[in-house]
mmCIF file of N, CA and C in Angstrom:
data_model
loop_
_atom_site.group_PDB
_atom_site.id
_atom_site.type_symbol
_atom_site.label_atom_id
_atom_site.label_comp_id
_atom_site.label_asym_id
_atom_site.label_seq_id
_atom_site.Cartn_x
_atom_site.Cartn_y
_atom_site.Cartn_z
ATOM 1 N N MET X 3 191.122 -68.121 168.696
ATOM 2 C CA MET X 3 190.222 -67.840 167.657
ATOM 3 C C MET X 3 189.659 -66.678 167.017
ATOM 4 N N ASN X 4 189.973 -65.611 167.121
ATOM 5 C CA ASN X 4 189.219 -64.088 166.920
ATOM 6 C C ASN X 4 188.554 -63.811 165.701
ATOM 7 N N THR X 5 187.584 -64.017 165.497
ATOM 8 C CA THR X 5 187.499 -64.205 164.138
ATOM 9 C C THR X 5 185.533 -64.064 163.659
ATOM 10 N N LEU X 6 185.319 -63.068 162.468
ATOM 11 C CA LEU X 6 184.054 -63.516 162.353
ATOM 12 C C LEU X 6 183.531 -64.523 160.913
ATOM 13 N N ILE X 7 182.251 -65.473 161.619
ATOM 14 C CA ILE X 7 182.228 -66.258 160.629
ATOM 15 C C ILE X 7 181.173 -66.324 160.059
ATOM 16 N N ALA X 8 180.693 -66.669 158.531
ATOM 17 C CA ALA X 8 179.374 -66.734 158.105
ATOM 18 C C ALA X 8 178.777 -67.871 157.630
ATOM 19 N N VAL X 9 178.316 -68.304 158.056
ATOM 20 C CA VAL X 9 177.063 -69.816 157.862
ATOM 21 C C VAL X 9 175.666 -69.437 156.876
ATOM 22 N N PRO X 10 175.774 -70.172 155.849
ATOM 23 C CA PRO X 10 174.512 -69.892 154.861
ATOM 24 C C PRO X 10 173.759 -70.792 155.456
ATOM 25 N N SER X 11 172.247 -69.898 155.892
ATOM 26 C CA SER X 11 171.440 -70.591 156.896
ATOM 27 C C SER X 11 170.188 -70.353 156.209
ATOM 28 N N ALA X 12 169.200 -71.444 157.018
ATOM 29 C CA ALA X 12 167.910 -71.354 156.455
ATOM 30 C C ALA X 12 166.859 -70.456 157.229
ATOM 31 N N SER X 13 166.025 -69.689 157.289
ATOM 32 C CA SER X 13 165.111 -69.377 157.683
ATOM 33 C C SER X 13 164.952 -69.931 159.243
ATOM 34 N N PRO X 14 165.104 -69.263 160.739
ATOM 35 C CA PRO X 14 165.105 -68.106 160.547
ATOM 36 C C PRO X 14 166.475 -67.613 161.099
ATOM 37 N N GLY X 15 167.227 -68.513 160.677
ATOM 38 C CA GLY X 15 168.883 -68.195 161.274
ATOM 39 C C GLY X 15 169.249 -68.491 162.341
ATOM 40 N N GLY X 16 170.393 -68.441 163.022
ATOM 41 C CA GLY X 16 170.975 -68.302 164.253
ATOM 42 C C GLY X 16 171.647 -69.612 164.342
ATOM 43 N N LEU X 17 172.300 -70.372 165.604
ATOM 44 C CA LEU X 17 172.605 -71.472 166.110
ATOM 45 C C LEU X 17 172.105 -72.238 165.552
ATOM 46 N N ASP X 18 171.109 -72.433 166.372
ATOM 47 C CA ASP X 18 169.878 -73.454 165.923
ATOM 48 C C ASP X 18 169.447 -74.263 164.804
ATOM 49 N N ALA X 19 169.476 -72.984 163.483
ATOM 50 C CA ALA X 19 169.277 -73.152 162.254
ATOM 51 C C ALA X 19 170.115 -74.026 161.365
ATOM 52 N N SER X 20 169.312 -74.663 160.674
ATOM 53 C CA SER X 20 169.808 -75.654 159.251
ATOM 54 C C SER X 20 170.927 -74.848 158.491
ATOM 55 N N LEU X 21 171.843 -75.438 158.053
ATOM 56 C CA LEU X 21 172.879 -75.231 157.081
ATOM 57 C C LEU X 21 171.976 -74.853 155.998
ATOM 58 N N GLY X 22 172.294 -73.726 155.115
ATOM 59 C CA GLY X 22 172.074 -73.678 153.894
ATOM 60 C C GLY X 22 172.507 -74.504 153.149
ATOM 61 N N ALA X 23 172.161 -74.634 151.995
ATOM 62 C CA ALA X 23 172.993 -76.172 151.129
ATOM 63 C C ALA X 23 173.730 -75.292 150.242
ATOM 64 N N HIS X 24 173.808 -74.310 150.076
ATOM 65 C CA HIS X 24 174.446 -73.342 148.920
ATOM 66 C C HIS X 24 174.750 -72.109 149.294
ATOM 67 N N PHE X 25 175.845 -71.344 149.360
ATOM 68 C CA PHE X 25 175.891 -70.653 149.951
ATOM 69 C C PHE X 25 175.124 -69.113 149.163
ATOM 70 N N GLY X 26 175.045 -69.139 148.039
ATOM 71 C CA GLY X 26 174.658 -68.060 147.157
ATOM 72 C C GLY X 26 173.019 -67.983 147.178
ATOM 73 N N HIS X 27 172.210 -69.337 147.661
ATOM 74 C CA HIS X 27 170.834 -69.308 147.204
ATOM 75 C C HIS X 27 170.352 -69.920 148.900
ATOM 76 N N CYS X 28 170.856 -69.563 149.694
ATOM 77 C CA CYS X 28 170.588 -69.395 151.310
ATOM 78 C C CYS X 28 169.405 -68.149 151.745
ATOM 79 N N ASP X 29 168.428 -68.594 152.381
ATOM 80 C CA ASP X 29 168.019 -67.783 152.549
ATOM 81 C C ASP X 29 168.591 -66.595 153.189
ATOM 82 N N LEU X 30 169.329 -66.632 153.993
ATOM 83 C CA LEU X 30 170.264 -65.747 154.860
ATOM 84 C C LEU X 30 171.285 -66.274 155.619
ATOM 85 N N TYR X 31 172.249 -65.453 156.300
ATOM 86 C CA TYR X 31 173.377 -66.169 156.617
ATOM 87 C C TYR X 31 173.602 -65.465 158.407
ATOM 88 N N THR X 32 174.254 -65.999 158.806
ATOM 89 C CA THR X 32 174.380 -66.254 160.316
ATOM 90 C C THR X 32 175.718 -66.023 160.534
ATOM 91 N N LEU X 33 175.818 -65.087 161.343
ATOM 92 C CA LEU X 33 177.264 -64.140 161.298
ATOM 93 C C LEU X 33 177.791 -64.223 162.946
ATOM 94 N N VAL X 34 178.688 -65.132 163.138
ATOM 95 C CA VAL X 34 178.963 -65.548 164.342
ATOM 96 C C VAL X 34 180.098 -65.075 164.381
ATOM 97 N N ALA X 35 180.410 -63.990 165.487
ATOM 98 C CA ALA X 35 181.833 -63.502 165.963
ATOM 99 C C ALA X 35 182.153 -64.683 167.203
ATOM 100 N N VAL X 36 183.519 -64.944 166.862
ATOM 101 C CA VAL X 36 184.231 -65.826 167.925
ATOM 102 C C VAL X 36 185.068 -65.318 168.481
ATOM 103 N N GLU X 37 185.734 -65.394 169.648
ATOM 104 C CA GLU X 37 186.948 -64.969 170.572
ATOM 105 C C GLU X 37 187.281 -65.627 171.450
ATOM 106 N N ASP X 38 188.193 -66.162 171.254
ATOM 107 C CA ASP X 38 189.075 -66.956 171.924
ATOM 108 C C ASP X 38 188.647 -68.346 172.035
ATOM 109 N N GLY X 39 187.883 -68.840 171.056
ATOM 110 C CA GLY X 39 187.559 -70.324 170.539
ATOM 111 C C GLY X 39 186.002 -70.631 171.046
ATOM 112 N N LYS X 40 185.542 -69.164 171.792
ATOM 113 C CA LYS X 40 183.562 -69.247 172.137
ATOM 114 C C LYS X 40 182.964 -67.809 171.384
ATOM 115 N N VAL X 41 181.819 -68.784 170.915
ATOM 116 C CA VAL X 41 180.537 -67.950 170.099
ATOM 117 C C VAL X 41 180.426 -66.384 171.413
ATOM 118 N N LYS X 42 180.842 -65.108 170.769
ATOM 119 C CA LYS X 42 180.703 -63.985 171.624
ATOM 120 C C LYS X 42 179.166 -63.275 171.295
ATOM 121 N N GLN X 43 179.024 -63.368 169.727
ATOM 122 C CA GLN X 43 177.883 -62.619 169.051
ATOM 123 C C GLN X 43 177.332 -63.423 168.039
ATOM 124 N N VAL X 44 175.937 -63.461 168.261
ATOM 125 C CA VAL X 44 175.250 -63.893 166.611
ATOM 126 C C VAL X 44 174.414 -62.677 166.243
ATOM 127 N N ASN X 45 174.555 -62.701 164.747
ATOM 128 C CA ASN X 45 173.955 -61.724 163.867
ATOM 129 C C ASN X 45 173.139 -62.457 162.707
ATOM 130 N N ILE X 46 171.771 -61.974 162.419
ATOM 131 C CA ILE X 46 171.731 -62.689 161.201
ATOM 132 C C ILE X 46 171.432 -61.815 160.206
ATOM 133 N N VAL X 47 171.921 -61.954 158.926
ATOM 134 C CA VAL X 47 171.607 -60.936 157.898
ATOM 135 C C VAL X 47 171.250 -61.594 156.364
ATOM 136 N N PRO X 48 170.442 -60.557 155.526
ATOM 137 C CA PRO X 48 169.854 -61.173 154.525
ATOM 138 C C PRO X 48 170.869 -61.459 153.699
ATOM 139 N N ASN X 49 170.616 -63.010 152.867
ATOM 140 C CA ASN X 49 171.415 -62.677 151.385
ATOM 141 C C ASN X 49 170.993 -61.671 150.567
ATOM 142 N N VAL X 50 171.835 -61.660 149.505
ATOM 143 C CA VAL X 50 171.775 -60.676 148.719
ATOM 144 C C VAL X 50 171.075 -61.432 147.037
ATOM 145 N N PRO X 51 170.138 -60.672 146.601
ATOM 146 C CA PRO X 51 170.023 -61.221 145.536
ATOM 147 C C PRO X 51 170.721 -61.835 144.590
ATOM 148 N N HIS X 52 170.773 -62.815 143.588
ATOM 149 C CA HIS X 52 171.614 -63.213 143.272
ATOM 150 C C HIS X 52 172.176 -62.475 141.701
ATOM 151 N N GLN X 53 170.945 -62.066 140.906
ATOM 152 C CA GLN X 53 170.799 -61.709 139.625
ATOM 153 C C GLN X 53 171.903 -60.388 139.521
ATOM 154 N N GLN X 54 172.162 -59.560 141.104
ATOM 155 C CA GLN X 54 173.280 -58.428 141.258
ATOM 156 C C GLN X 54 174.718 -58.782 141.277
ATOM 157 N N GLY X 55 175.155 -58.931 139.942
ATOM 158 C CA GLY X 55 176.296 -59.166 140.465
ATOM 159 C C GLY X 55 176.938 -60.897 140.405
ATOM 160 N N GLY X 56 175.997 -61.574 140.088
ATOM 161 C CA GLY X 56 175.721 -63.289 140.159
ATOM 162 C C GLY X 56 176.215 -63.729 141.657
ATOM 163 N N CYS X 57 177.537 -64.535 141.318
ATOM 164 C CA CYS X 57 177.863 -65.720 142.293
ATOM 165 C C CYS X 57 178.361 -64.720 143.137
ATOM 166 N N MET X 58 179.408 -63.724 142.179
ATOM 167 C CA MET X 58 180.518 -62.842 143.116
ATOM 168 C C MET X 58 179.637 -61.873 144.121
ATOM 169 N N ALA X 59 178.590 -61.711 143.902
ATOM 170 C CA ALA X 59 177.290 -60.390 144.992
ATOM 171 C C ALA X 59 177.815 -60.984 146.403
ATOM 172 N N PRO X 60 177.639 -62.033 146.787
ATOM 173 C CA PRO X 60 177.415 -62.032 148.126
ATOM 174 C C PRO X 60 179.089 -62.360 148.766
ATOM 175 N N VAL X 61 179.905 -62.737 147.753
ATOM 176 C CA VAL X 61 181.340 -62.748 148.006
ATOM 177 C C VAL X 61 181.781 -60.628 148.587
ATOM 178 N N GLN X 62 181.604 -60.380 147.572
ATOM 179 C CA GLN X 62 181.734 -58.623 148.265
ATOM 180 C C GLN X 62 180.622 -58.385 149.157
ATOM 181 N N TYR X 63 179.519 -58.716 149.705
ATOM 182 C CA TYR X 63 178.642 -58.588 150.344
ATOM 183 C C TYR X 63 179.084 -59.285 151.682
ATOM 184 N N LEU X 64 179.622 -59.950 151.762
ATOM 185 C CA LEU X 64 179.981 -60.618 153.384
ATOM 186 C C LEU X 64 182.049 -59.857 153.386
ATOM 187 N N SER X 65 182.372 -59.959 152.540
ATOM 188 C CA SER X 65 183.449 -59.156 152.646
ATOM 189 C C SER X 65 183.259 -57.694 153.315
ATOM 190 N N GLN X 66 182.796 -57.213 152.877
ATOM 191 C CA GLN X 66 182.510 -55.662 153.545
ATOM 192 C C GLN X 66 181.782 -55.471 154.956
ATOM 193 N N LYS X 67 180.925 -56.850 155.392
ATOM 194 C CA LYS X 67 180.424 -57.134 156.618
ATOM 195 C C LYS X 67 181.732 -57.386 157.793
ATOM 196 N N GLY X 68 182.739 -57.386 157.080
ATOM 197 C CA GLY X 68 183.925 -57.626 157.999
ATOM 198 C C GLY X 68 184.115 -59.645 157.740
ATOM 199 N N VAL X 69 183.194 -60.075 157.046
ATOM 200 C CA VAL X 69 183.456 -62.056 157.435
ATOM 201 C C VAL X 69 185.265 -62.561 156.943
ATOM 202 N N LYS X 70 185.813 -63.154 157.884
ATOM 203 C CA LYS X 70 187.151 -63.915 157.685
ATOM 204 C C LYS X 70 187.000 -65.102 157.108
ATOM 205 N N LEU X 71 185.673 -65.511 157.872
ATOM 206 C CA LEU X 71 185.719 -67.346 157.697
ATOM 207 C C LEU X 71 184.214 -67.353 157.048
ATOM 208 N N LEU X 72 184.018 -68.590 156.249
ATOM 209 C CA LEU X 72 183.196 -68.936 155.590
ATOM 210 C C LEU X 72 182.777 -70.721 155.783
ATOM 211 N N ILE X 73 181.851 -71.076 156.424
ATOM 212 C CA ILE X 73 181.271 -72.539 156.155
ATOM 213 C C ILE X 73 180.335 -72.628 155.155
ATOM 214 N N ALA X 74 180.589 -73.331 154.096
ATOM 215 C CA ALA X 74 179.744 -73.925 152.901
ATOM 216 C C ALA X 74 179.732 -75.148 153.196
ATOM 217 N N GLY X 75 178.353 -75.661 152.282
ATOM 218 C CA GLY X 75 178.320 -76.730 152.131
ATOM 219 C C GLY X 75 178.434 -77.373 150.951
ATOM 220 N N GLY X 76 178.389 -76.339 149.763
ATOM 221 C CA GLY X 76 178.138 -76.235 148.344
ATOM 222 C C GLY X 76 178.366 -74.700 147.741
ATOM 223 N N MET X 77 179.663 -74.517 146.620
ATOM 224 C CA MET X 77 179.484 -73.601 146.079
ATOM 225 C C MET X 77 180.531 -73.911 144.587
ATOM 226 N N GLY X 78 180.513 -73.295 143.746
ATOM 227 C CA GLY X 78 181.131 -73.285 142.571
ATOM 228 C C GLY X 78 182.480 -72.611 142.622
ATOM 229 N N LEU X 79 183.570 -72.987 141.835
ATOM 230 C CA LEU X 79 184.725 -72.633 142.150
ATOM 231 C C LEU X 79 185.058 -71.146 141.552
ATOM 232 N N ARG X 80 184.328 -70.541 140.932
ATOM 233 C CA ARG X 80 184.498 -69.121 140.579
ATOM 234 C C ARG X 80 184.417 -68.015 142.071
ATOM 235 N N PRO X 81 183.084 -68.723 142.817
ATOM 236 C CA PRO X 81 182.793 -67.655 144.050
ATOM 237 C C PRO X 81 183.964 -68.217 145.114
ATOM 238 N N LEU X 82 184.498 -69.941 144.859
ATOM 239 C CA LEU X 82 185.332 -70.054 146.207
ATOM 240 C C LEU X 82 186.578 -69.068 145.459
ATOM 241 N N MET X 83 187.256 -68.994 144.662
ATOM 242 C CA MET X 83 188.359 -68.154 144.310
ATOM 243 C C MET X 83 188.483 -66.724 144.559
ATOM 244 N N GLY X 84 186.771 -66.130 144.504
ATOM 245 C CA GLY X 84 186.527 -65.154 145.191
ATOM 246 C C GLY X 84 186.815 -64.755 146.112
ATOM 247 N N PHE X 85 186.200 -65.611 147.312
ATOM 248 C CA PHE X 85 186.451 -65.737 148.579
ATOM 249 C C PHE X 85 187.727 -65.883 149.087
ATOM 250 N N ASN X 86 188.487 -66.583 148.407
ATOM 251 C CA ASN X 86 190.492 -66.825 148.467
ATOM 252 C C ASN X 86 190.910 -65.549 148.521
ATOM 253 N N GLN X 87 190.429 -64.775 147.107
ATOM 254 C CA GLN X 87 191.247 -63.803 146.622
ATOM 255 C C GLN X 87 190.601 -62.192 147.508
ATOM 256 N N SER X 88 189.457 -62.551 148.540
ATOM 257 C CA SER X 88 189.092 -61.709 149.034
ATOM 258 C C SER X 88 189.275 -61.890 150.659
ATOM 259 N N GLY X 89 190.031 -62.759 150.929
ATOM 260 C CA GLY X 89 190.776 -63.158 152.070
ATOM 261 C C GLY X 89 189.891 -63.486 153.270
ATOM 262 N N ILE X 90 188.604 -63.899 152.479
ATOM 263 C CA ILE X 90 187.975 -65.132 153.428
ATOM 264 C C ILE X 90 188.291 -66.601 153.151
ATOM 265 N N ASP X 91 188.274 -67.026 154.369
ATOM 266 C CA ASP X 91 189.167 -68.628 154.589
ATOM 267 C C ASP X 91 187.651 -69.580 153.993
ATOM 268 N N VAL X 92 187.409 -70.224 153.495
ATOM 269 C CA VAL X 92 186.028 -71.343 153.143
ATOM 270 C C VAL X 92 186.532 -72.683 153.866
ATOM 271 N N TYR X 93 185.538 -73.020 154.646
ATOM 272 C CA TYR X 93 185.322 -74.417 155.220
ATOM 273 C C TYR X 93 184.480 -75.145 154.551
ATOM 274 N N TYR X 94 184.369 -76.497 154.727
ATOM 275 C CA TYR X 94 183.091 -77.558 154.133
ATOM 276 C C TYR X 94 182.653 -77.445 155.086
ATOM 277 N N GLY X 95 181.526 -77.738 155.419
ATOM 278 C CA GLY X 95 180.470 -78.022 156.617
ATOM 279 C C GLY X 95 179.019 -78.471 156.163
ATOM 280 N N GLY X 96 179.547 -79.353 155.006
ATOM 281 C CA GLY X 96 178.228 -80.143 154.530
ATOM 282 C C GLY X 96 177.861 -81.090 155.317
ATOM 283 N N ASP X 97 178.892 -81.803 156.179
ATOM 284 C CA ASP X 97 178.403 -82.967 156.987
ATOM 285 C C ASP X 97 177.654 -82.727 158.183
ATOM 286 N N PHE X 98 177.345 -81.626 158.359
ATOM 287 C CA PHE X 98 176.532 -80.978 159.894
ATOM 288 C C PHE X 98 175.473 -80.262 159.557
ATOM 289 N N GLN X 99 174.405 -80.491 160.622
ATOM 290 C CA GLN X 99 172.947 -79.900 160.280
ATOM 291 C C GLN X 99 172.763 -79.240 161.258
ATOM 292 N N THR X 100 173.066 -78.565 161.879
ATOM 293 C CA THR X 100 173.169 -76.783 161.928
ATOM 294 C C THR X 100 174.337 -76.179 162.300
ATOM 295 N N VAL X 101 173.618 -74.859 162.284
ATOM 296 C CA VAL X 101 174.841 -73.759 161.985
ATOM 297 C C VAL X 101 175.841 -74.217 163.220
ATOM 298 N N GLY X 102 175.491 -74.207 164.452
ATOM 299 C CA GLY X 102 175.947 -74.438 165.619
ATOM 300 C C GLY X 102 177.035 -75.129 165.682
ATOM 301 N N ASP X 103 176.606 -76.670 164.917
ATOM 302 C CA ASP X 103 177.546 -77.655 165.257
ATOM 303 C C ASP X 103 178.659 -77.384 164.242
ATOM 304 N N ALA X 104 177.974 -76.980 163.215
ATOM 305 C CA ALA X 104 179.105 -76.491 162.075
ATOM 306 C C ALA X 104 180.469 -75.549 162.701
ATOM 307 N N VAL X 105 179.921 -74.399 163.327
ATOM 308 C CA VAL X 105 180.848 -73.620 164.177
ATOM 309 C C VAL X 105 181.838 -74.082 165.220
ATOM 310 N N ASN X 106 181.172 -74.871 165.813
ATOM 311 C CA ASN X 106 181.628 -75.519 166.807
ATOM 312 C C ASN X 106 182.764 -76.439 166.405
ATOM 313 N N ALA X 107 182.710 -77.055 165.054
ATOM 314 C CA ALA X 107 183.806 -77.758 164.464
ATOM 315 C C ALA X 107 184.903 -77.536 164.111
ATOM 316 N N VAL X 108 184.747 -75.900 163.179
ATOM 317 C CA VAL X 108 185.475 -75.082 162.705
ATOM 318 C C VAL X 108 186.423 -74.560 163.988
ATOM 319 N N ILE X 109 185.894 -74.280 165.044
ATOM 320 C CA ILE X 109 186.428 -73.756 166.094
ATOM 321 C C ILE X 109 187.368 -74.938 166.878
ATOM 322 N N ALA X 110 187.233 -76.072 166.338
ATOM 323 C CA ALA X 110 187.904 -77.164 167.023
ATOM 324 C C ALA X 110 189.101 -77.705 166.382
ATOM 325 N N GLY X 111 189.168 -77.293 164.767
ATOM 326 C CA GLY X 111 189.855 -77.557 163.944
ATOM 327 C C GLY X 111 189.287 -78.745 163.097
ATOM 328 N N LYS X 112 188.171 -79.484 162.866
ATOM 329 C CA LYS X 112 187.676 -80.448 162.652
ATOM 330 C C LYS X 112 187.266 -80.412 161.001
ATOM 331 N N LEU X 113 187.104 -78.862 160.547
ATOM 332 C CA LEU X 113 186.805 -79.032 159.138
ATOM 333 C C LEU X 113 187.730 -78.876 158.360
ATOM 334 N N PRO X 114 187.652 -79.426 157.214
ATOM 335 C CA PRO X 114 188.278 -79.145 156.542
ATOM 336 C C PRO X 114 188.297 -77.693 155.207
ATOM 337 N N GLN X 115 189.095 -77.446 154.645
ATOM 338 C CA GLN X 115 189.455 -76.025 153.932
ATOM 339 C C GLN X 115 188.499 -76.323 152.791
ATOM 340 N N PHE X 116 187.654 -75.612 152.064
ATOM 341 C CA PHE X 116 186.933 -75.969 151.099
ATOM 342 C C PHE X 116 188.361 -75.908 149.766
ATOM 343 N N SER X 117 188.225 -77.273 149.003
ATOM 344 C CA SER X 117 188.487 -76.944 147.555
ATOM 345 C C SER X 117 187.534 -77.381 147.045
ATOM 346 N N GLN X 118 188.711 -77.265 145.978
ATOM 347 C CA GLN X 118 188.196 -77.683 144.195
ATOM 348 C C GLN X 118 187.278 -78.955 144.230
ATOM 349 N N GLU X 119 187.653 -80.199 144.957
ATOM 350 C CA GLU X 119 187.459 -81.095 145.127
ATOM 351 C C GLU X 119 185.482 -81.248 145.465
ATOM 352 N N HIS X 120 185.088 -80.029 146.153
ATOM 353 C CA HIS X 120 184.181 -79.563 147.120
ATOM 354 C C HIS X 120 183.472 -78.679 146.582
ATOM 355 N N THR X 121 183.812 -78.301 144.931
ATOM 356 C CA THR X 121 182.711 -77.566 144.173
ATOM 357 C C THR X 121 182.211 -78.145 143.340
ATOM 358 N N CYS X 122 180.917 -77.141 143.097
ATOM 359 C CA CYS X 122 179.625 -77.589 142.022
ATOM 360 C C CYS X 122 179.687 -76.879 140.433
ATOM 361 N N GLY X 123 178.876 -77.923 139.790
ATOM 362 C CA GLY X 123 179.038 -76.961 138.827
ATOM 363 C C GLY X 123 180.269 -76.158 138.012
ATOM 364 N N GLY X 124 180.093 -76.069 137.369
ATOM 365 C CA GLY X 124 181.041 -74.725 136.305
ATOM 366 C C GLY X 124 182.549 -74.785 136.136
ATOM 367 N N GLY X 125 183.222 -75.973 137.342
ATOM 368 C CA GLY X 125 184.249 -76.303 137.416
ATOM 369 C C GLY X 125 184.711 -77.242 136.202
ATOM 370 N N GLY X 126 184.162 -78.071 135.760
ATOM 371 C CA GLY X 126 184.482 -78.347 134.332
ATOM 372 C C GLY X 126 185.421 -79.518 134.227
ATOM 373 N N GLY X 127 186.389 -79.933 135.731
ATOM 374 C CA GLY X 127 187.553 -80.677 135.568
ATOM 375 C C GLY X 127 187.496 -82.336 135.407
ATOM 376 N N SER X 128 187.924 -82.462 135.278
ATOM 377 C CA SER X 128 187.896 -84.268 135.104
ATOM 378 C C SER X 128 189.232 -85.032 135.817
ATOM 379 N N MET X 129 188.945 -86.139 136.238
ATOM 380 C CA MET X 129 189.725 -86.899 136.610
ATOM 381 C C MET X 129 190.638 -88.017 135.995
#
């Protein structure tokens, strides 16, 4: 796997940081460059204000940074569709406590792809 992974994180970010509960309301993003199944580089970038473009602003922001994969614990259906349309694969990492654990799980192929059943609010679907 050679890719750039974004993980919503609590301050101060990094591999030992707690996962941000919701991608749009996190303190910041930890960006993890993975090459040949190993973490090569870790950077921290601030989140963008939600009011600038609503929940789609972080989608565009992360896409511009070159992100190809996002690990999230929660998001609505609209941004999930936005990530998918931007070519960013989204995986559900809500069961992990730290960024590093979630990244290792996705590298190992143990995270489920984020689907409509993981979305919160705004989806309005009934079962």
